[in-house]
mmCIF file of C-alpha atoms in Angstrom:
data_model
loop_
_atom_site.group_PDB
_atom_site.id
_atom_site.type_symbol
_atom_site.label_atom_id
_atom_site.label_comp_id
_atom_site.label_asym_id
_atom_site.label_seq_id
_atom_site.Cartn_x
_atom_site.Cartn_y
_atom_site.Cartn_z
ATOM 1 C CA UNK A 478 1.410 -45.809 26.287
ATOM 2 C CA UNK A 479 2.822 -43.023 28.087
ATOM 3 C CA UNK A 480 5.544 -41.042 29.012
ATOM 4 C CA UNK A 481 7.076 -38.019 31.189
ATOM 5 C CA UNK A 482 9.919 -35.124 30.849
ATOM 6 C CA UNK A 483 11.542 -32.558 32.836
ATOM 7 C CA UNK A 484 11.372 -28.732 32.056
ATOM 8 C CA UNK A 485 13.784 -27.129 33.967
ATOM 9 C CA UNK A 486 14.346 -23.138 34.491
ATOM 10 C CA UNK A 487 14.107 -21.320 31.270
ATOM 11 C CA UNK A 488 13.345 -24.406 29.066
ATOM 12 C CA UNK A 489 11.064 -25.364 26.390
ATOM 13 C CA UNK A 490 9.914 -28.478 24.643
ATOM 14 C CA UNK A 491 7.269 -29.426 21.705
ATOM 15 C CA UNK A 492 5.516 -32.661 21.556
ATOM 16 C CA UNK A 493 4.694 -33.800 18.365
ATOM 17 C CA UNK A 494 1.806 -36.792 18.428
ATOM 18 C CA UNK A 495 1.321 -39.585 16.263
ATOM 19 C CA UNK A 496 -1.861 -40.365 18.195
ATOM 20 C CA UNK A 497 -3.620 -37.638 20.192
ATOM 21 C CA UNK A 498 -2.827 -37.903 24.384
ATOM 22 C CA UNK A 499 -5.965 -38.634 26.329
ATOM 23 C CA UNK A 500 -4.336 -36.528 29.219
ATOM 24 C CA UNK A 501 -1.051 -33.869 29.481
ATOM 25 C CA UNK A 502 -0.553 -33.062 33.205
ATOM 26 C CA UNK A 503 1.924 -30.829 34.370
ATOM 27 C CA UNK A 504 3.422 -31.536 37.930
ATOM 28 C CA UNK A 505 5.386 -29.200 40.005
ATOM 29 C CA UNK A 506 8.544 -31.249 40.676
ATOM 30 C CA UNK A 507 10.184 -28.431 42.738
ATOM 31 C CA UNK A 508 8.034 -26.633 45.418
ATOM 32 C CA UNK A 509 7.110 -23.432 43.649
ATOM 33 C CA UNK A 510 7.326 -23.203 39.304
ATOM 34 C CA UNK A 511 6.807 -19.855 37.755
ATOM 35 C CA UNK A 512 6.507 -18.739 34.330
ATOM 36 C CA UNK A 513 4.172 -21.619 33.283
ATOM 37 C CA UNK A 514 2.931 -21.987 29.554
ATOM 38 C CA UNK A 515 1.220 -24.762 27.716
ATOM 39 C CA UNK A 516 -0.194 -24.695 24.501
ATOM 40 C CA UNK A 517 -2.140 -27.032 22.272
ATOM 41 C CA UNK A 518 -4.342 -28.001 24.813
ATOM 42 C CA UNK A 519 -8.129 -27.553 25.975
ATOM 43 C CA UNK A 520 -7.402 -25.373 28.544
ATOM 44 C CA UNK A 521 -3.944 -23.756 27.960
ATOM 45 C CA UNK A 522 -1.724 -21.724 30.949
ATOM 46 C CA UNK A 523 0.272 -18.537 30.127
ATOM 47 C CA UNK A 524 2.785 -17.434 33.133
ATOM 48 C CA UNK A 525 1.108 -19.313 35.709
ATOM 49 C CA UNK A 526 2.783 -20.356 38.902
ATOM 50 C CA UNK A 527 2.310 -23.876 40.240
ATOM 51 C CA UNK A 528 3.328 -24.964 43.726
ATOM 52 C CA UNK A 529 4.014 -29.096 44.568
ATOM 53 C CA UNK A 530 1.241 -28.726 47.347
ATOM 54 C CA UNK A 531 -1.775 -27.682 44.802
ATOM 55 C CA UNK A 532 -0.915 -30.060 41.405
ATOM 56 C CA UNK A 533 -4.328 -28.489 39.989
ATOM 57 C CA UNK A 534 -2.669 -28.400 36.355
ATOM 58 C CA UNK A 535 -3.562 -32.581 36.147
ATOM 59 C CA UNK A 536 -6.093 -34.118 33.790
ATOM 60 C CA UNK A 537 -5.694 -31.833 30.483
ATOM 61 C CA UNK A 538 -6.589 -32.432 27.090
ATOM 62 C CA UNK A 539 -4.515 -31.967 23.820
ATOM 63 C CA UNK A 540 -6.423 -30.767 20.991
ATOM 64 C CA UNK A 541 -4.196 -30.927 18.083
ATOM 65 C CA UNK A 542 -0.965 -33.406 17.362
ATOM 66 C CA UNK A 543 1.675 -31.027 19.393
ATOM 67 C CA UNK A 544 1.839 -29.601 22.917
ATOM 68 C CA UNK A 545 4.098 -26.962 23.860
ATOM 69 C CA UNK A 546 5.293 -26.303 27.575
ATOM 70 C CA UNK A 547 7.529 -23.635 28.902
ATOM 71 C CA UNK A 548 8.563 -23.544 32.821
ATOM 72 C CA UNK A 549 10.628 -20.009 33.433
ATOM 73 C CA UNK A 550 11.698 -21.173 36.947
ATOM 74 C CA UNK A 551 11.791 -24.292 38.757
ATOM 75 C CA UNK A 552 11.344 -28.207 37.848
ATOM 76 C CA UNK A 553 8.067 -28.938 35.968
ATOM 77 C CA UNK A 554 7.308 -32.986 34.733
ATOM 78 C CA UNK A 555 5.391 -32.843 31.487
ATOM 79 C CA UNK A 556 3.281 -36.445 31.618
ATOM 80 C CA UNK A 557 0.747 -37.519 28.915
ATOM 81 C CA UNK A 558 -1.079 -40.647 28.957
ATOM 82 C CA UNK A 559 -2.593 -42.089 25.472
#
């Protein structure tokens, strides 16, 4: 199972897990995000910018039931992967 969402500028989401994600990637949808957080993973981001050319925030790993992404500016897809 697995499933994707848009965070556009200045939004935020939580994702609450029955069953724990093998992966949470974020993917630059537009060509340049700023302001990137994620939380509740193995290795979290705070204010990070991520450009469409370099998708180096791929292949994370929750660590708890709930994720939580912010993007500040741009398009950002959320995908997990159980």
């Amino acid at each position: 199972s697995e499933g994707i969402f848009l965070l556009y500028s200045g939004e935020e989401a939580r994702l609450v897990f029955h069953d724990r994600p093998e992966v949470v990637s974020l993917l630059p949808m537009s060509e340049v995000c700023e302001g990137i957080d994620i939380e509740g993973v193995r290795w979290p981001l705070r204010d990070v910018v991520l450009e469409r050319r370099f998708p180096w925030a791929i292949s994370n790993e929750a660590v708890g039931d709930s994720v939580t992404a912010r993007c500040r500016e741009g398009v950002c897809a959320v995908y997990w992967r159980r």
